[in-house]
Amino acid sequence: MKTYSNAKSILVTGASGFVGRALCAALLREGHQVRAVVRPHITQSVWKSHDKQMALSAAELVYIENIATNTEWSKLLEEIDVIVHLAARVHIMHETSKNPLEQFRAVNLEGTKQLAVQAAKAGVKRFIYLSTIKVNGEGNVSHAYTETDPPQPSDPYAVSKWEAEQALQKVCQDSEMQYVILRPPLIYGQGVKGNFLSLMKLVKMNAPLPLKQIHNKRSMIYLNNLVSIILCTLDHPKAANQLFLVSDGDDLSIAQLITFIAEAMGKSSKLFSLPENMLVFLAKLFQKESYLQRLTGSLQINSEKLQANLAWQAPITIKNALKETVASYLQQQVK
């Protein structure tokens, strides 16, 4: 894969997050200047505590309390070539807000729009936006999602991300700034949380899992593969003003995923079969229907456009990616 990027000044929002830390380290290793936008509680010592190889120490830390309609970005955008906008109000399992869509829009739509407008005025050349495959839908359709499928966001988070995509495109249409929109599925890797972490814990505990006969297919993307894509889109000419669905390219069933995780732990998986109607009954009984759907439902991505336009291939295979993720998890358990 040809590298197009000369050294650039890059503003990364959400820099202290799961994707942000890995991206900032990679950008610095590639020789770019990084202005890392973090919340005020992320001190230099906290920032460096995530930095075992001292890869992050060269980043310029800048602080923003909230990303909203009134956020002033002008000074932070001086001499910036590219923005990678990762910061977002993320999907919350137990949303307590009376009007969750309004809360998601405040950050994900209005905050993104405000940053994009000021970036265009400041002469930023490219704005890379990390969206979500949830804009396309929740899966279980008859085909793998593509960029041409009509969006079907089904919750406030996904709606706000879809609206932010449209707002960014409008700003870029009215200016010389280019956009790149990336829609990833589940992102896993060192430091992953949520359902993926729960699954690793269950496998480590040798918990019997009744998922042997589940033949679903789910796309995922390894953190370092996603970072590789972002690096590729910094100034690739064929990435300009494009939307890409991104994934590792190898889809797994839940049973395959559990088996690979177990193998990486040096274990055999404790999978057994249970009729699907029994699984559904138990999920309803314990009010875990949505959890079961995420485990057993299918959600596939066709990332041929990314591969064709950018000549991108995943540098790390899914099996090796899972080994690295599990190794990192086990190392954390020892501490």
Short mmCIF file of C-alpha atoms in Angstrom, two decimals:
data_model
loop_
_atom_site.label_atom_id
_atom_site.label_comp_id
_atom_site.label_asym_id
_atom_site.label_seq_id
_atom_site.Cartn_x
_atom_site.Cartn_y
_atom_site.Cartn_z
CA MET A 1 0.00 0.00 0.00
CA LYS A 2 1.46 3.33 -1.05
CA THR A 3 1.87 5.94 1.70
CA TYR A 4 0.81 9.42 0.63
CA SER A 5 1.37 11.26 3.90
CA ASN A 6 4.16 13.78 4.32
CA ALA A 7 4.58 15.20 7.82
CA LYS A 8 1.46 17.10 8.85
CA SER A 9 0.00 19.00 11.78
CA ILE A 10 -2.97 16.96 12.96
CA LEU A 11 -5.62 17.79 15.55
CA VAL A 12 -7.09 14.69 17.20
CA THR A 13 -10.22 15.03 19.33
CA GLY A 14 -11.00 12.30 21.84
CA ALA A 15 -7.25 11.74 21.98
CA SER A 16 -7.28 10.04 25.39
CA GLY A 17 -9.87 7.46 24.35
CA PHE A 18 -9.52 3.86 23.18
CA VAL A 19 -8.91 4.80 19.53
CA GLY A 20 -7.35 8.19 20.25
CA ARG A 21 -4.34 6.99 22.22
CA ALA A 22 -3.44 4.35 19.64
CA LEU A 23 -3.88 6.84 16.79
CA CYS A 24 -1.81 9.59 18.41
CA ALA A 25 1.05 7.17 19.08
CA ALA A 26 0.96 5.96 15.46
CA LEU A 27 0.86 9.51 14.06
CA LEU A 28 3.86 10.52 16.15
CA ARG A 29 5.79 7.44 15.06
CA GLU A 30 5.08 8.45 11.44
CA GLY A 31 6.64 11.87 12.09
CA HIS A 32 3.47 13.97 12.26
CA GLN A 33 2.88 16.80 14.72
CA VAL A 34 -0.06 15.96 16.96
CA ARG A 35 -2.28 18.37 18.86
CA ALA A 36 -4.21 16.07 21.18
CA VAL A 37 -7.55 17.40 22.44
CA VAL A 38 -8.42 15.98 25.86
CA ARG A 39 -10.69 16.78 28.81
CA PRO A 40 -9.15 18.86 31.66
CA HIS A 41 -8.86 15.85 34.00
CA ILE A 42 -6.32 14.23 31.62
CA THR A 43 -3.10 15.57 33.13
CA GLN A 44 0.35 15.01 31.67
CA SER A 45 0.94 12.22 34.18
CA VAL A 46 -2.36 10.52 33.29
CA TRP A 47 -1.57 10.89 29.58
CA LYS A 48 1.89 9.39 30.00
CA SER A 49 0.59 6.56 32.20
CA HIS A 50 -0.91 5.05 29.03
CA ASP A 51 2.40 5.40 27.22
CA LYS A 52 4.64 2.42 27.92
CA GLN A 53 6.93 3.14 24.97
CA MET A 54 6.97 6.93 25.45
CA ALA A 55 5.37 7.30 22.03
CA LEU A 56 2.88 9.91 23.24
CA SER A 57 5.25 12.30 25.02
CA ALA A 58 5.81 14.41 21.88
CA ALA A 59 2.11 15.25 21.51
CA GLU A 60 0.90 18.75 22.35
CA LEU A 61 -1.91 18.37 24.89
CA VAL A 62 -4.72 20.91 24.65
CA TYR A 63 -7.82 21.02 26.82
CA ILE A 64 -11.49 21.38 25.94
CA GLU A 65 -14.13 21.05 28.66
CA ASN A 66 -17.03 20.18 26.36
CA ILE A 67 -17.56 19.80 22.64
CA ALA A 68 -20.74 21.75 21.96
CA THR A 69 -22.28 24.55 19.91
CA ASN A 70 -20.37 27.28 21.73
CA THR A 71 -16.93 25.64 21.81
CA GLU A 72 -14.24 28.01 20.58
CA TRP A 73 -11.70 26.18 18.43
CA SER A 74 -9.96 28.98 16.51
CA LYS A 75 -6.67 29.06 18.45
CA LEU A 76 -6.41 25.27 18.50
CA LEU A 77 -6.88 25.14 14.73
CA GLU A 78 -3.96 27.42 13.88
CA GLU A 79 -1.60 25.73 11.38
CA ILE A 80 -3.60 22.47 11.44
CA ASP A 81 -3.68 20.47 8.19
CA VAL A 82 -6.00 17.60 9.16
CA ILE A 83 -8.57 16.96 11.88
CA VAL A 84 -9.39 13.45 13.07
CA HIS A 85 -12.61 13.81 15.03
CA LEU A 86 -13.03 10.88 17.41
CA ALA A 87 -14.73 12.57 20.36
CA ALA A 88 -18.40 11.73 20.75
CA ARG A 89 -21.15 11.08 23.22
CA VAL A 90 -21.16 7.32 22.91
CA HIS A 91 -23.90 4.74 22.99
CA ILE A 92 -24.93 4.09 26.61
CA MET A 93 -26.53 0.80 27.62
CA HIS A 94 -28.78 2.27 30.33
CA GLU A 95 -29.60 5.75 29.08
CA THR A 96 -31.17 7.88 31.86
CA SER A 97 -31.67 11.18 30.05
CA LYS A 98 -35.30 12.26 29.57
CA ASN A 99 -34.46 13.31 26.02
CA PRO A 100 -31.50 11.19 24.90
CA LEU A 101 -31.66 12.34 21.27
CA GLU A 102 -31.24 15.95 22.39
CA GLN A 103 -28.23 14.97 24.51
CA PHE A 104 -26.61 13.02 21.69
CA ARG A 105 -27.28 15.82 19.19
CA ALA A 106 -25.70 18.44 21.44
CA VAL A 107 -22.30 16.74 21.21
CA ASN A 108 -22.36 14.54 18.13
CA LEU A 109 -24.25 16.84 15.76
CA GLU A 110 -23.90 20.41 17.02
CA GLY A 111 -20.40 19.91 18.42
CA THR A 112 -19.19 18.34 15.18
CA LYS A 113 -20.84 21.03 13.07
CA GLN A 114 -19.23 23.80 15.14
CA LEU A 115 -15.79 22.22 14.80
CA ALA A 116 -16.25 21.70 11.06
CA VAL A 117 -17.37 25.28 10.41
CA GLN A 118 -14.41 26.73 12.32
CA ALA A 119 -12.03 24.24 10.69
CA ALA A 120 -13.14 25.30 7.20
CA LYS A 121 -12.62 28.97 8.13
CA ALA A 122 -9.16 28.15 9.49
CA GLY A 123 -8.11 26.52 6.22
CA VAL A 124 -7.97 22.93 7.45
CA LYS A 125 -7.53 20.73 4.39
CA ARG A 126 -9.24 17.52 5.49
CA PHE A 127 -11.68 16.48 8.22
CA ILE A 128 -11.73 12.74 9.06
CA TYR A 129 -14.85 11.76 10.98
CA LEU A 130 -15.24 8.49 12.88
CA SER A 131 -18.92 7.58 12.62
CA THR A 132 -20.49 4.15 13.24
CA ILE A 133 -21.96 1.25 11.27
CA LYS A 134 -25.08 1.77 13.37
CA VAL A 135 -25.92 4.52 10.87
CA ASN A 136 -26.60 1.72 8.38
CA GLY A 137 -28.65 -0.26 10.88
CA GLU A 138 -28.46 -3.04 13.43
CA GLY A 139 -27.74 -5.88 10.99
CA ASN A 140 -29.71 -9.07 10.33
CA VAL A 141 -30.37 -7.96 6.76
CA SER A 142 -30.01 -10.26 3.77
CA HIS A 143 -26.68 -8.80 2.62
CA ALA A 144 -23.52 -7.16 3.89
CA TYR A 145 -23.89 -3.40 4.29
CA THR A 146 -22.35 -1.16 1.64
CA GLU A 147 -21.87 2.59 1.29
CA THR A 148 -24.86 2.81 -1.07
CA ASP A 149 -27.39 1.32 1.35
CA PRO A 150 -29.95 3.83 2.67
CA PRO A 151 -29.13 4.75 6.28
CA GLN A 152 -31.42 3.20 8.88
CA PRO A 153 -30.23 4.47 12.27
CA SER A 154 -32.44 3.01 14.96
CA ASP A 155 -31.41 4.72 18.20
CA PRO A 156 -30.58 8.30 19.29
CA TYR A 157 -26.83 7.71 19.14
CA ALA A 158 -26.95 6.43 15.56
CA VAL A 159 -29.36 9.19 14.50
CA SER A 160 -27.02 11.86 15.88
CA LYS A 161 -24.02 10.36 14.09
CA TRP A 162 -25.93 10.20 10.78
CA GLU A 163 -26.99 13.84 11.19
CA ALA A 164 -23.38 14.79 11.95
CA GLU A 165 -22.22 13.10 8.75
CA GLN A 166 -24.70 15.17 6.75
CA ALA A 167 -23.72 18.39 8.53
CA LEU A 168 -20.03 17.76 7.83
CA GLN A 169 -20.72 17.05 4.16
CA LYS A 170 -22.67 20.32 3.87
CA VAL A 171 -19.83 22.35 5.44
CA CYS A 172 -17.33 20.76 3.03
CA GLN A 173 -19.59 21.36 0.02
CA ASP A 174 -19.63 25.06 0.92
CA SER A 175 -15.86 25.31 1.44
CA GLU A 176 -12.57 23.89 0.19
CA MET A 177 -12.22 21.47 3.10
CA GLN A 178 -12.47 17.76 2.25
CA TYR A 179 -14.19 15.14 4.39
CA VAL A 180 -13.57 11.46 4.99
CA ILE A 181 -16.25 9.52 6.88
CA LEU A 182 -15.48 6.11 8.36
CA ARG A 183 -18.17 3.77 9.68
CA PRO A 184 -16.61 0.99 11.78
CA PRO A 185 -18.38 -1.93 13.44
CA LEU A 186 -17.27 -3.20 16.88
CA ILE A 187 -13.68 -2.09 17.52
CA TYR A 188 -11.54 -4.44 19.60
CA GLY A 189 -7.93 -4.40 20.72
CA GLN A 190 -5.72 -3.59 23.68
CA GLY A 191 -7.87 -1.91 26.33
CA VAL A 192 -11.23 -2.92 24.85
CA LYS A 193 -14.20 -2.70 27.18
CA GLY A 194 -17.91 -3.56 26.96
CA ASN A 195 -19.24 -6.85 25.62
CA PHE A 196 -15.91 -7.93 24.17
CA LEU A 197 -14.20 -7.61 27.54
CA SER A 198 -17.08 -9.49 29.19
CA LEU A 199 -16.66 -12.30 26.67
CA MET A 200 -12.93 -12.60 27.40
CA LYS A 201 -13.68 -12.73 31.12
CA LEU A 202 -16.20 -15.55 30.61
CA VAL A 203 -13.76 -17.55 28.52
CA LYS A 204 -11.00 -17.03 31.10
CA MET A 205 -13.38 -18.32 33.81
CA ASN A 206 -14.04 -21.46 31.74
CA ALA A 207 -17.73 -20.55 31.76
CA PRO A 208 -19.90 -22.94 29.70
CA LEU A 209 -21.49 -20.95 26.87
CA PRO A 210 -24.61 -22.26 25.05
CA LEU A 211 -23.64 -20.79 21.67
CA LYS A 212 -22.13 -23.72 19.79
CA GLN A 213 -24.86 -23.89 17.13
CA ILE A 214 -25.13 -20.13 16.51
CA HIS A 215 -24.10 -19.57 12.89
CA ASN A 216 -24.30 -15.79 12.75
CA LYS A 217 -21.66 -13.62 11.05
CA ARG A 218 -20.35 -10.36 12.45
CA SER A 219 -17.81 -7.92 11.07
CA MET A 220 -15.36 -6.33 13.48
CA ILE A 221 -12.24 -4.20 13.19
CA TYR A 222 -9.02 -4.44 15.16
CA LEU A 223 -7.87 -1.17 16.71
CA ASN A 224 -4.52 -1.16 14.91
CA ASN A 225 -6.20 -1.95 11.59
CA LEU A 226 -8.52 1.03 12.09
CA VAL A 227 -5.52 3.22 12.89
CA SER A 228 -3.89 1.98 9.67
CA ILE A 229 -6.96 3.09 7.71
CA ILE A 230 -6.96 6.54 9.31
CA LEU A 231 -3.27 6.96 8.46
CA CYS A 232 -4.05 5.97 4.88
CA THR A 233 -6.85 8.55 4.59
CA LEU A 234 -4.83 11.52 5.86
CA ASP A 235 -4.22 12.73 2.31
CA HIS A 236 -4.86 9.85 -0.07
CA PRO A 237 -6.35 11.54 -3.16
CA LYS A 238 -9.03 8.87 -3.56
CA ALA A 239 -10.21 9.32 0.03
CA ALA A 240 -11.31 12.91 -0.55
CA ASN A 241 -15.03 13.47 0.11
CA GLN A 242 -15.70 9.77 0.53
CA LEU A 243 -17.60 7.51 2.91
CA PHE A 244 -16.03 4.15 3.74
CA LEU A 245 -17.39 1.17 5.66
CA VAL A 246 -14.39 -0.38 7.39
CA SER A 247 -13.71 -3.83 8.82
CA ASP A 248 -11.01 -6.48 9.17
CA GLY A 249 -12.54 -8.28 6.18
CA ASP A 250 -13.05 -11.62 7.95
CA ASP A 251 -16.43 -12.16 9.59
CA LEU A 252 -16.83 -14.59 12.48
CA SER A 253 -19.71 -16.35 14.19
CA ILE A 254 -19.92 -15.95 17.95
CA ALA A 255 -18.84 -19.59 18.30
CA GLN A 256 -15.76 -18.98 16.13
CA LEU A 257 -14.90 -15.84 18.10
CA ILE A 258 -15.11 -17.68 21.43
CA THR A 259 -13.00 -20.53 20.03
CA PHE A 260 -10.28 -18.12 18.82
CA ILE A 261 -10.26 -16.28 22.17
CA ALA A 262 -9.96 -19.59 24.02
CA GLU A 263 -7.11 -20.73 21.75
CA ALA A 264 -5.28 -17.46 22.41
CA MET A 265 -5.61 -18.19 26.14
CA GLY A 266 -4.32 -21.72 25.67
CA LYS A 267 -7.71 -23.18 26.52
CA SER A 268 -10.40 -25.19 24.80
CA SER A 269 -13.72 -23.38 24.51
CA LYS A 270 -16.57 -24.56 26.75
CA LEU A 271 -19.23 -24.26 24.08
CA PHE A 272 -22.36 -26.38 24.13
CA SER A 273 -25.62 -26.39 22.20
CA LEU A 274 -28.96 -25.07 23.36
CA PRO A 275 -32.02 -24.68 21.11
CA GLU A 276 -32.42 -21.12 19.88
CA ASN A 277 -35.96 -20.82 21.28
CA MET A 278 -34.57 -21.75 24.71
CA LEU A 279 -31.90 -19.06 24.39
CA VAL A 280 -34.58 -16.50 23.52
CA PHE A 281 -36.74 -17.64 26.45
CA LEU A 282 -33.85 -17.32 28.91
CA ALA A 283 -32.88 -13.92 27.52
CA LYS A 284 -36.44 -12.65 28.03
CA LEU A 285 -36.58 -14.17 31.50
CA PHE A 286 -33.46 -12.31 32.58
CA GLN A 287 -34.22 -9.19 30.48
CA LYS A 288 -31.14 -9.73 28.30
CA GLU A 289 -32.78 -9.73 24.85
CA SER A 290 -30.61 -6.90 23.52
CA TYR A 291 -27.47 -8.58 24.85
CA LEU A 292 -28.42 -11.86 23.16
CA GLN A 293 -29.08 -10.01 19.91
CA ARG A 294 -25.62 -8.44 19.97
CA LEU A 295 -24.06 -11.85 20.62
CA THR A 296 -26.04 -13.92 18.14
CA GLY A 297 -27.30 -11.49 15.49
CA SER A 298 -25.52 -10.96 12.18
CA LEU A 299 -24.01 -7.67 11.04
CA GLN A 300 -21.74 -7.81 8.02
CA ILE A 301 -19.85 -5.09 6.20
CA ASN A 302 -18.66 -5.07 2.61
CA SER A 303 -15.45 -3.02 2.63
CA GLU A 304 -14.57 -3.53 -1.04
CA LYS A 305 -14.77 0.21 -1.74
CA LEU A 306 -12.05 0.88 0.83
CA GLN A 307 -9.85 -1.85 -0.61
CA ALA A 308 -10.41 -0.74 -4.21
CA ASN A 309 -10.05 3.04 -3.72
CA LEU A 310 -7.18 3.05 -1.25
CA ALA A 311 -5.54 -0.32 -2.02
CA TRP A 312 -5.85 -1.03 1.71
CA GLN A 313 -5.48 -4.50 3.16
CA ALA A 314 -5.63 -5.28 6.86
CA PRO A 315 -2.01 -5.41 8.07
CA ILE A 316 -2.99 -7.72 10.95
CA THR A 317 -5.11 -10.84 10.43
CA ILE A 318 -8.10 -11.35 12.67
CA LYS A 319 -6.51 -14.38 14.34
CA ASN A 320 -3.32 -12.47 15.18
CA ALA A 321 -5.38 -9.45 16.24
CA LEU A 322 -7.33 -11.61 18.68
CA LYS A 323 -4.07 -13.08 20.02
CA GLU A 324 -2.71 -9.58 20.65
CA THR A 325 -5.97 -8.46 22.29
CA VAL A 326 -6.09 -11.49 24.57
CA ALA A 327 -2.39 -11.18 25.46
CA SER A 328 -2.93 -7.55 26.49
CA TYR A 329 -5.97 -8.52 28.57
CA LEU A 330 -4.11 -11.32 30.35
CA GLN A 331 -1.17 -9.02 31.03
CA GLN A 332 -3.53 -6.52 32.69
CA GLN A 333 -4.93 -9.31 34.87
CA VAL A 334 -1.48 -10.05 36.27
CA LYS A 335 -1.01 -6.48 37.54
#
